[in-house]
Amino acid sequence: MILTPGSITLAQWRDIYRGEVFALDAGCLPAVAESAAAVTRILAKGEPVYGINTGFGKLASRRIEDTDLKTLQRNIILSHAAGVGAPSPKPVVRLMLALKLASLAQGASGIRVETLELMQAMLARDLMPVIPRRGLLGLPATSRPCRIWPRQCSASVRSTPEAHASPPCRPCWMPA
């Protein structure tokens, strides 16, 4: 099944929930690439831009040095990936991740094409994170997959195969 971001039907979402394998319409990739290029241009200017190279909350006006941006992004993921409770059911996780993927594929987030393709490949191989039913920090449940998925794919964290009875999530650079 081919999904066109912004034009996905309820029937298609239902099929994904039930395990249907899908791919994003390649026509979405130019907008994704342009959005990522815009972030690169912003960073090249060296000016502070909230959420890209600044702190957050009370530190929103504080510019983060280029050498610390990777650490900033990693820390954001780690601090926001907390959750408690039983794991969400596998079909629910699959649907949450597909929804996040389709949203990111609309080309407004700044995500790189390579990251989007990696996320799609992981879903196609049934490599899904364990997502607790309750998130922390007062953040909406819809943002949980975006916070937990990257954390589960880091070299320092493994998913629990028993939670979904599926293969463990491997570091992103390891072959399936």
Coordinates of C-alpha atoms in Angstrom, one line a residue:
M1 CA 0.0 0.0 0.0
I2 CA 1.3 3.5 -0.9
L3 CA 0.5 6.3 1.4
T4 CA 0.3 9.9 0.3
P5 CA 0.8 12.2 3.3
G6 CA -2.3 14.4 3.7
S7 CA -4.5 12.1 1.7
I8 CA -4.6 8.9 3.8
T9 CA -8.1 7.4 4.3
L10 CA -9.5 5.9 7.4
A11 CA -9.6 2.5 5.7
Q12 CA -5.9 2.8 5.1
W13 CA -5.2 3.6 8.7
R14 CA -7.4 0.6 9.7
D15 CA -5.3 -1.6 7.4
I16 CA -2.1 -0.4 9.0
Y17 CA -3.5 -1.0 12.5
R18 CA -4.2 -4.6 11.3
G19 CA -0.6 -5.1 10.1
E20 CA -0.7 -4.0 6.4
V21 CA 2.8 -3.1 5.1
F22 CA 3.0 0.3 3.5
A23 CA 5.4 2.7 1.9
L24 CA 5.3 6.5 1.6
D25 CA 4.6 8.0 -1.8
A26 CA 8.1 9.1 -3.1
G27 CA 6.4 12.3 -4.2
C28 CA 6.7 13.6 -0.6
L29 CA 10.5 13.4 -0.5
P30 CA 11.3 16.8 -2.3
A31 CA 9.3 18.7 0.4
V32 CA 11.0 16.8 3.2
A33 CA 14.4 17.5 1.6
E34 CA 13.7 21.2 1.2
S35 CA 12.6 21.4 4.8
A36 CA 15.8 19.8 6.0
A37 CA 17.8 22.2 3.7
A38 CA 16.0 25.1 5.4
V39 CA 17.2 23.9 8.8
T40 CA 20.8 23.6 7.4
R41 CA 20.6 27.2 6.0
I42 CA 19.3 28.5 9.4
L43 CA 22.2 26.8 11.2
A44 CA 24.7 28.2 8.7
K45 CA 23.6 31.8 9.5
G46 CA 24.6 31.2 13.1
E47 CA 21.7 33.2 14.5
P48 CA 19.7 31.9 17.4
V49 CA 16.5 30.1 16.3
Y50 CA 14.2 28.6 18.9
G51 CA 14.1 24.9 18.9
I52 CA 17.0 24.5 16.5
N53 CA 20.0 26.1 18.3
T54 CA 18.6 27.6 21.5
G55 CA 17.7 26.3 24.9
F56 CA 14.1 25.8 25.8
G57 CA 11.7 27.4 28.3
K58 CA 13.6 30.0 30.4
L59 CA 16.7 29.3 28.3
A60 CA 14.9 30.1 25.0
S61 CA 17.1 33.2 24.4
R62 CA 20.3 31.3 25.1
R63 CA 22.2 30.3 21.9
I64 CA 23.7 26.8 22.0
E65 CA 27.1 26.5 20.4
D66 CA 27.3 24.4 17.2
T67 CA 29.6 21.9 19.0
D68 CA 26.9 21.2 21.6
L69 CA 23.9 20.8 19.2
K70 CA 24.1 17.0 19.0
T71 CA 24.3 16.8 22.8
L72 CA 21.3 19.1 23.0
Q73 CA 19.2 17.0 20.6
R74 CA 20.2 13.8 22.4
N75 CA 19.3 15.2 25.8
I76 CA 15.9 16.4 24.5
I77 CA 15.1 12.9 23.3
L78 CA 16.3 11.3 26.5
S79 CA 14.5 13.7 28.8
H80 CA 11.2 13.5 27.0
A81 CA 11.1 9.7 26.3
A82 CA 10.0 8.8 29.8
G83 CA 6.8 6.9 30.3
V84 CA 5.1 4.5 32.8
G85 CA 2.7 1.7 32.8
A86 CA 2.1 -1.3 30.6
P87 CA 3.3 -1.3 27.0
S88 CA 0.9 -0.1 24.4
P89 CA -0.4 -2.9 22.3
K90 CA 1.6 -3.6 19.1
P91 CA -1.2 -2.6 16.7
V92 CA -1.6 0.7 18.5
V93 CA 2.2 1.3 18.4
R94 CA 2.3 0.5 14.7
L95 CA -0.6 3.0 14.0
M96 CA 1.0 5.7 16.2
L97 CA 4.3 5.4 14.4
A98 CA 2.6 5.4 10.9
L99 CA 0.7 8.5 11.9
K100 CA 4.0 10.2 13.0
L101 CA 5.7 9.1 9.8
A102 CA 2.9 10.4 7.6
S103 CA 3.0 13.7 9.6
L104 CA 6.8 14.1 9.2
A105 CA 6.5 13.2 5.5
Q106 CA 4.5 16.4 4.8
G107 CA 7.7 18.3 4.8
A108 CA 7.3 20.9 7.6
S109 CA 9.4 19.4 10.4
G110 CA 13.0 19.7 9.1
I111 CA 13.6 16.0 9.4
R112 CA 16.2 14.6 7.0
V113 CA 15.0 12.2 4.1
E114 CA 17.5 9.6 5.4
T115 CA 15.9 9.7 8.9
L116 CA 12.4 9.4 7.4
E117 CA 13.5 6.4 5.2
L118 CA 15.1 4.7 8.2
M119 CA 11.9 5.1 10.2
Q120 CA 9.9 3.6 7.3
A121 CA 12.3 0.7 7.0
M122 CA 12.1 -0.1 10.7
L123 CA 8.3 -0.2 10.5
A124 CA 8.5 -2.4 7.4
R125 CA 10.7 -4.8 9.3
D126 CA 8.3 -4.7 12.4
L127 CA 11.0 -3.1 14.5
M128 CA 8.9 -1.0 16.9
P129 CA 9.8 0.5 20.3
V130 CA 8.0 -0.4 23.5
I131 CA 5.9 2.7 24.2
P132 CA 4.4 2.9 27.7
R133 CA 0.7 3.7 27.9
R134 CA 1.3 6.8 29.9
G135 CA 3.8 9.6 29.1
L136 CA 5.3 12.0 31.6
L137 CA 6.0 15.7 31.7
G138 CA 2.5 16.6 30.7
L139 CA 3.3 16.1 27.0
P140 CA 0.5 14.9 24.7
A141 CA 0.3 11.1 24.0
T142 CA 0.6 11.9 20.2
S143 CA 4.2 13.1 20.7
R144 CA 5.3 10.0 22.6
P145 CA 6.3 8.0 19.6
C146 CA 8.5 10.8 18.3
R147 CA 10.2 11.0 21.7
I148 CA 10.6 7.2 22.3
W149 CA 11.4 5.9 18.8
P150 CA 14.8 7.7 18.5
R151 CA 15.7 6.6 22.1
Q152 CA 14.9 3.0 21.4
C153 CA 17.2 3.1 18.4
S154 CA 20.2 4.4 20.1
A155 CA 23.1 2.1 20.9
S156 CA 22.5 2.5 24.6
V157 CA 18.9 1.3 24.8
R158 CA 17.2 -1.9 23.7
S159 CA 13.5 -2.6 23.5
T160 CA 12.1 -5.5 25.4
P161 CA 11.1 -8.2 22.9
E162 CA 8.7 -9.8 25.4
A163 CA 6.6 -6.6 25.4
H164 CA 5.4 -7.1 21.9
A165 CA 6.7 -10.6 21.1
S166 CA 8.6 -9.1 18.2
P167 CA 12.3 -8.9 17.4
P168 CA 14.4 -6.5 19.6
C169 CA 15.1 -3.1 18.2
R170 CA 18.7 -3.0 17.1
P171 CA 20.9 0.1 16.8
C172 CA 19.9 1.8 13.6
W173 CA 23.1 1.0 11.8
M174 CA 22.8 -2.8 12.3
P175 CA 21.3 -4.9 9.5
A176 CA 18.0 -6.6 10.3

